[in-house]
Amino acid sequence: MRNWARAALARLDADDEAALVTVLATEGSVPREAGTKMVVWRGGQSGTIGGGNLEYRVADQARRMLDGGQAHFAIQDYPLGPLLAQCCGGRVRLFLERLNDNSRDWLTEAARRMDAAQPFEVRTRFDPGLLTKVVAPIMATDGAGPAVSFGEVPATARGARPELGDVMVERADAPRPPLLLFGAGHVGQAIAKAFEPLPFRLAWYDTRPETADIPGVTVLTPAEVAAKAMGASPDAYGLVLTHDHALDYALVSAGLAGGGFCFFGVIGSKTKRARFMSRLRDDGFSEAVLTRLTSPIGLPQLKSKAPEVIAVSVAADLLMRQEAARIRNDESASASL
């Protein structure tokens, strides 16, 4: 779920109590990783901890907690094989907590930090009769540390449960790199919709005044959108797919000249790519710089030109690139230890 805190606040705004379910720890083969969250209320849920019988049982337990009026939290162990007949066979430890108007302050701060892609941690202190919650920034953003821990000790699926006075720390430090999307035509709209729940921060631009009514689109002049491309950060992803090939070229040229983008792609055929490459060479771009441009975009195995298929193809490609970068960073960090 992209912003579980906003989903929870939406239920509170509707005068509806909710429960927040968190995967504290896992062992063996399980549907979702530690730190995964799901919001449950009497009439529905947002997010998923993996589906199947596990999710059905946990959602039912959360609703019984809301109806019972007594327990304000629970820690529950689920062995997936013998108890739930799920063939993955692992073990999951879950944390269920009731949310009400007293939860608004920390949920609002968590939602704000997620919207801004700011790493943060939630500290939960187990006090008599209540949970004390504090949201604080993570000063070191190298990704080190377990998703959930008690002090410096990682949460486990079989270890001791928290006692009064213990503090549980949940890290929310997975970065959402910026995605600069240039163009709000049919393909651009399909891509924006596909990326909405994904771990990217979308900045969406077009130069046509009539696109101003499309939610999420910022209308700028051609010079202004070129400046956005030229000023992109090194961790940004960029997609160029405007209504005008001349504007596409201007954005590609600006983006390559700026030196940003970890991925920079332009929609088009192999013929369009060849023409752009020839012109870029004529304009003085080196072969090393030209290797930074991807065209066509998306997975080559998917040939459909339907906007929705292109969107799924592009999303899958960028997610795979993001995961490959994460693995390289983890291996580099391990080698330096």
Coordinates of C-alpha atoms in Angstrom, one line a residue:
M1 CA 0.0 0.0 0.0
R2 CA 1.5 3.3 -1.1
N3 CA 0.4 5.4 2.0
W4 CA -1.2 3.3 4.7
A5 CA -1.4 6.3 7.0
R6 CA -3.6 8.2 4.5
A7 CA -5.8 5.2 4.2
A8 CA -6.2 5.0 7.9
L9 CA -6.9 8.7 8.2
A10 CA -9.6 8.4 5.5
R11 CA -11.4 5.9 7.7
L12 CA -11.2 8.2 10.8
D13 CA -12.4 11.1 8.7
A14 CA -15.5 8.9 7.9
D15 CA -16.1 8.4 11.6
D16 CA -15.1 4.8 11.2
E17 CA -12.7 3.1 13.6
A18 CA -10.0 1.0 11.9
A19 CA -7.3 -1.5 12.8
L20 CA -3.7 -1.4 11.5
V21 CA -2.1 -4.8 10.8
T22 CA 1.7 -4.9 10.5
V23 CA 3.9 -7.9 9.6
L24 CA 6.4 -7.8 12.4
A25 CA 8.6 -10.7 11.4
T26 CA 8.6 -13.8 9.1
E27 CA 10.3 -17.1 8.9
G28 CA 10.6 -19.4 5.9
S29 CA 8.4 -18.9 2.8
V30 CA 5.7 -16.3 3.4
P31 CA 3.4 -14.1 1.2
R32 CA 4.7 -10.6 2.3
E33 CA 7.8 -9.2 4.0
A34 CA 8.3 -7.7 7.5
G35 CA 6.9 -4.1 7.6
T36 CA 4.0 -4.8 5.3
K37 CA 0.8 -3.1 6.5
M38 CA -2.9 -3.4 5.9
V39 CA -5.8 -1.2 7.2
V40 CA -9.0 -3.0 8.2
W41 CA -12.3 -1.5 9.1
R42 CA -15.8 -3.1 9.6
G43 CA -16.8 -2.7 6.0
G44 CA -13.6 -3.2 4.1
Q45 CA -9.8 -3.0 4.0
S46 CA -7.0 -1.3 2.2
G47 CA -3.7 -3.0 1.3
T48 CA -2.8 -6.7 1.6
I49 CA -0.6 -8.9 3.7
G50 CA -0.6 -11.6 1.0
G51 CA -4.2 -12.7 0.6
G52 CA -5.4 -16.3 1.1
N53 CA -6.5 -17.8 4.4
L54 CA -4.0 -15.8 6.4
E55 CA -5.5 -12.4 5.3
Y56 CA -9.0 -13.7 5.8
R57 CA -8.3 -14.8 9.4
V58 CA -6.4 -11.7 10.3
A59 CA -9.0 -9.3 8.9
D60 CA -11.7 -11.2 10.8
Q61 CA -9.6 -10.9 14.0
A62 CA -9.1 -7.2 13.4
R63 CA -12.9 -6.6 13.0
R64 CA -13.6 -8.6 16.2
M65 CA -11.1 -6.3 18.0
L66 CA -13.0 -3.3 16.8
D67 CA -16.3 -4.8 17.9
G68 CA -15.0 -6.0 21.2
G69 CA -14.1 -2.6 22.6
Q70 CA -11.5 -3.8 25.1
A71 CA -8.2 -4.9 23.5
H72 CA -6.3 -2.0 21.9
F73 CA -3.6 -4.2 20.4
A74 CA -2.6 -7.9 19.8
I75 CA 0.4 -9.8 18.7
Q76 CA -0.5 -13.0 16.8
D77 CA 1.6 -15.8 15.4
Y78 CA 0.4 -17.7 12.4
P79 CA 2.1 -20.9 11.2
L80 CA 1.0 -20.9 7.6
G81 CA 1.2 -24.7 6.9
P82 CA -0.5 -26.5 9.8
L83 CA -2.9 -23.7 11.0
L84 CA -3.9 -22.1 7.7
A85 CA -3.3 -24.8 5.1
Q86 CA -1.2 -22.4 3.0
C87 CA 1.4 -24.4 1.1
C88 CA 4.2 -21.8 1.5
G89 CA 4.6 -23.2 5.0
G90 CA 6.4 -20.3 6.7
R91 CA 5.5 -18.5 9.8
V92 CA 4.3 -14.9 10.3
R93 CA 4.1 -12.7 13.4
L94 CA 1.6 -9.9 13.2
F95 CA 0.8 -6.8 15.2
L96 CA -2.8 -5.6 15.2
E97 CA -3.6 -2.2 16.8
R98 CA -6.8 -0.2 17.0
L99 CA -6.9 3.3 15.5
N100 CA -9.1 6.1 16.6
D101 CA -9.1 9.9 16.9
N102 CA -6.2 9.7 19.4
S103 CA -4.1 8.2 16.5
R104 CA -4.5 11.2 14.3
D105 CA -1.3 13.1 15.2
W106 CA 1.1 10.3 14.5
L107 CA -0.8 9.1 11.5
T108 CA -0.8 12.6 10.0
E109 CA 3.0 12.9 10.5
A110 CA 3.6 9.5 9.0
A111 CA 1.4 10.3 6.0
R112 CA 3.2 13.6 5.4
R113 CA 6.6 11.9 5.4
M114 CA 5.4 9.2 3.0
D115 CA 4.0 11.8 0.7
A116 CA 7.4 13.6 0.7
A117 CA 9.4 10.3 0.4
Q118 CA 11.2 11.1 3.7
P119 CA 12.7 8.2 5.5
F120 CA 11.2 7.9 9.0
E121 CA 10.6 5.5 11.9
V122 CA 7.6 4.8 14.1
R123 CA 8.5 4.2 17.7
T124 CA 5.8 2.3 19.7
R125 CA 6.2 2.1 23.5
F126 CA 4.2 -0.5 25.2
D127 CA 2.8 1.3 28.3
P128 CA 0.1 0.0 30.7
G129 CA -3.2 0.2 28.9
L130 CA -2.0 2.1 25.9
L131 CA 0.5 2.4 23.1
T132 CA 2.6 5.6 22.9
K133 CA 3.5 6.4 19.3
V134 CA 6.2 8.7 18.0
V135 CA 7.2 9.4 14.4
A136 CA 10.7 10.6 13.9
P137 CA 13.1 11.0 11.0
I138 CA 15.8 8.5 10.3
M139 CA 19.1 10.3 10.4
A140 CA 21.1 7.6 8.5
T141 CA 19.4 6.7 5.2
D142 CA 21.7 4.0 4.0
G143 CA 18.9 1.4 4.3
A144 CA 20.7 -0.5 7.2
G145 CA 18.7 -2.0 9.9
P146 CA 15.8 -4.4 10.2
A147 CA 12.3 -3.3 9.1
V148 CA 11.0 -3.9 12.7
S149 CA 13.1 -4.2 15.8
F150 CA 13.0 -3.9 19.6
G151 CA 15.8 -1.5 20.3
E152 CA 18.7 -2.9 18.3
V153 CA 17.3 -6.5 18.2
P154 CA 15.4 -7.5 15.1
A155 CA 11.8 -8.8 15.6
T156 CA 11.6 -12.5 15.0
A157 CA 8.7 -14.8 14.2
R158 CA 9.3 -17.0 17.3
G159 CA 11.2 -14.8 19.8
A160 CA 10.0 -13.1 23.0
R161 CA 7.0 -10.8 22.8
P162 CA 7.3 -7.2 23.9
E163 CA 6.8 -6.4 27.6
L164 CA 5.7 -3.3 29.3
G165 CA 8.2 -0.5 28.7
D166 CA 9.6 -2.1 25.5
V167 CA 9.9 0.1 22.5
M168 CA 9.3 -1.3 19.0
V169 CA 11.0 0.6 16.1
E170 CA 9.5 0.3 12.6
R171 CA 11.7 1.8 9.8
A172 CA 10.0 3.3 6.7
D173 CA 13.1 4.1 4.7
A174 CA 12.6 2.7 1.3
P175 CA 13.2 5.6 -1.1
R176 CA 10.7 6.6 -3.8
P177 CA 12.8 8.0 -6.6
P178 CA 11.3 10.8 -8.7
L179 CA 9.7 9.8 -12.0
L180 CA 9.5 12.7 -14.5
L181 CA 6.8 12.0 -17.0
F182 CA 6.6 14.3 -20.0
G183 CA 3.4 14.1 -21.9
A184 CA -0.3 13.7 -21.0
G185 CA -1.7 11.9 -24.0
H186 CA -3.4 8.5 -23.9
V187 CA -0.1 6.7 -23.2
G188 CA 1.0 9.3 -20.6
Q189 CA -2.3 9.0 -18.8
A190 CA -2.1 5.1 -18.8
I191 CA 1.5 5.3 -17.5
A192 CA 0.5 7.8 -14.7
K193 CA -2.3 5.5 -13.6
A194 CA -0.1 2.4 -13.6
F195 CA 2.6 4.1 -11.5
E196 CA 0.2 5.7 -9.0
P197 CA 0.5 2.8 -6.4
L198 CA 4.2 2.0 -7.3
P199 CA 7.3 3.2 -5.3
F200 CA 8.0 6.3 -7.4
R201 CA 7.3 10.0 -6.9
L202 CA 5.5 11.1 -10.1
A203 CA 6.0 14.6 -11.5
W204 CA 3.9 14.9 -14.6
Y205 CA 4.3 17.7 -17.2
D206 CA 2.7 18.8 -20.5
T207 CA 2.8 22.0 -22.5
R208 CA -0.8 22.1 -23.8
P209 CA -3.3 24.2 -21.8
E210 CA -6.1 21.7 -22.4
T211 CA -4.3 19.1 -20.3
A212 CA -4.5 21.3 -17.2
D213 CA -7.8 19.6 -16.3
I214 CA -6.1 16.2 -16.0
P215 CA -5.5 15.5 -12.2
G216 CA -1.7 15.5 -11.5
V217 CA -0.6 17.3 -14.7
T218 CA 1.4 20.5 -14.5
V219 CA 1.3 22.7 -17.6
L220 CA 4.5 24.5 -18.4
T221 CA 6.0 26.2 -21.4
P222 CA 8.4 24.2 -23.7
A223 CA 11.3 26.0 -22.2
E224 CA 10.2 25.2 -18.7
V225 CA 9.7 21.5 -19.3
A226 CA 13.2 21.4 -20.9
A227 CA 14.6 23.0 -17.8
K228 CA 12.9 20.3 -15.7
A229 CA 14.6 17.6 -17.8
M230 CA 18.0 19.4 -17.7
G231 CA 17.7 19.8 -13.9
A232 CA 16.8 16.2 -13.1
S233 CA 18.6 14.5 -10.2
P234 CA 20.9 11.5 -10.7
D235 CA 18.4 9.2 -9.0
A236 CA 15.5 10.3 -11.2
Y237 CA 13.7 8.2 -13.9
G238 CA 12.5 10.0 -17.0
L239 CA 10.0 9.2 -19.7
V240 CA 9.5 11.4 -22.7
L241 CA 6.2 10.8 -24.7
T242 CA 4.8 14.1 -25.7
H243 CA 2.4 14.9 -28.6
D244 CA 5.3 16.5 -30.7
H245 CA 8.5 14.8 -31.9
A246 CA 10.3 18.2 -32.0
L247 CA 9.4 18.7 -28.3
D248 CA 10.5 15.1 -27.6
Y249 CA 13.9 15.8 -29.1
A250 CA 14.2 19.1 -27.2
L251 CA 13.5 17.2 -23.9
V252 CA 15.9 14.4 -24.8
S253 CA 18.6 16.8 -25.6
A254 CA 18.1 18.8 -22.4
G255 CA 18.0 15.7 -20.3
L256 CA 21.2 14.3 -21.7
A257 CA 22.9 17.6 -21.4
G258 CA 21.9 17.9 -17.8
G259 CA 23.6 14.7 -16.8
G260 CA 20.9 13.6 -14.4
F261 CA 18.6 10.5 -14.6
C262 CA 19.5 7.0 -13.7
F263 CA 17.1 6.0 -16.5
F264 CA 16.0 8.2 -19.4
G265 CA 13.7 6.9 -22.1
V266 CA 11.7 8.2 -25.0
I267 CA 8.8 6.5 -26.7
G268 CA 9.0 5.7 -30.3
S269 CA 9.9 3.2 -33.1
K270 CA 13.4 2.0 -34.0
T271 CA 13.2 4.5 -36.9
K272 CA 12.6 7.4 -34.5
R273 CA 15.4 6.2 -32.3
A274 CA 17.8 6.1 -35.3
R275 CA 16.8 9.6 -36.3
F276 CA 17.2 11.0 -32.8
M277 CA 20.6 9.3 -32.4
S278 CA 21.9 10.7 -35.7
R279 CA 20.8 14.2 -34.8
L280 CA 22.2 13.9 -31.3
R281 CA 25.6 12.9 -32.7
D282 CA 25.4 15.9 -35.1
D283 CA 24.7 18.1 -32.0
G284 CA 27.9 16.9 -30.4
F285 CA 26.7 14.3 -27.9
S286 CA 29.3 11.5 -27.4
E287 CA 28.6 7.8 -27.7
A288 CA 29.1 7.4 -23.9
V289 CA 26.3 9.9 -23.3
L290 CA 24.0 8.4 -25.9
T291 CA 24.1 5.0 -24.1
R292 CA 22.1 6.7 -21.4
L293 CA 19.1 7.0 -23.6
T294 CA 16.6 4.1 -23.9
S295 CA 14.3 3.9 -26.9
P296 CA 11.9 2.3 -27.4
I297 CA 10.7 2.1 -23.8
G298 CA 9.2 -0.9 -22.0
L299 CA 9.9 -4.6 -22.3
P300 CA 10.8 -5.7 -25.9
Q301 CA 8.8 -8.9 -25.5
L302 CA 5.5 -7.0 -25.4
K303 CA 4.7 -5.7 -28.9
S304 CA 1.2 -4.3 -28.3
K305 CA 0.7 -0.5 -28.9
A306 CA -2.3 -0.3 -26.6
P307 CA -1.6 2.4 -24.0
E308 CA -2.5 0.2 -21.1
V309 CA -0.1 -2.5 -22.3
I310 CA 2.7 0.0 -22.9
A311 CA 2.1 1.3 -19.3
V312 CA 2.4 -2.2 -17.8
S313 CA 5.4 -2.9 -19.9
V314 CA 7.2 0.4 -18.8
A315 CA 6.2 -0.2 -15.2
A316 CA 7.6 -3.7 -15.2
D317 CA 10.9 -2.5 -16.8
L318 CA 11.4 0.3 -14.3
L319 CA 10.6 -1.9 -11.4
M320 CA 13.2 -4.5 -12.5
R321 CA 15.8 -1.7 -13.0
Q322 CA 15.0 -0.4 -9.5
E323 CA 15.4 -3.9 -8.0
A324 CA 18.7 -4.5 -9.9
A325 CA 20.0 -1.2 -8.5
R326 CA 19.0 -2.2 -5.0
I327 CA 20.8 -5.5 -5.3
R328 CA 23.9 -3.8 -6.6
N329 CA 23.8 -1.3 -3.7
D330 CA 23.3 -4.1 -1.1
E331 CA 26.2 -6.1 -2.6
S332 CA 28.4 -3.0 -2.6
A333 CA 27.5 -2.3 1.0
S334 CA 28.3 -5.9 2.0
A335 CA 31.6 -5.8 0.3
S336 CA 32.7 -2.7 2.2
L337 CA 32.0 -4.2 5.6

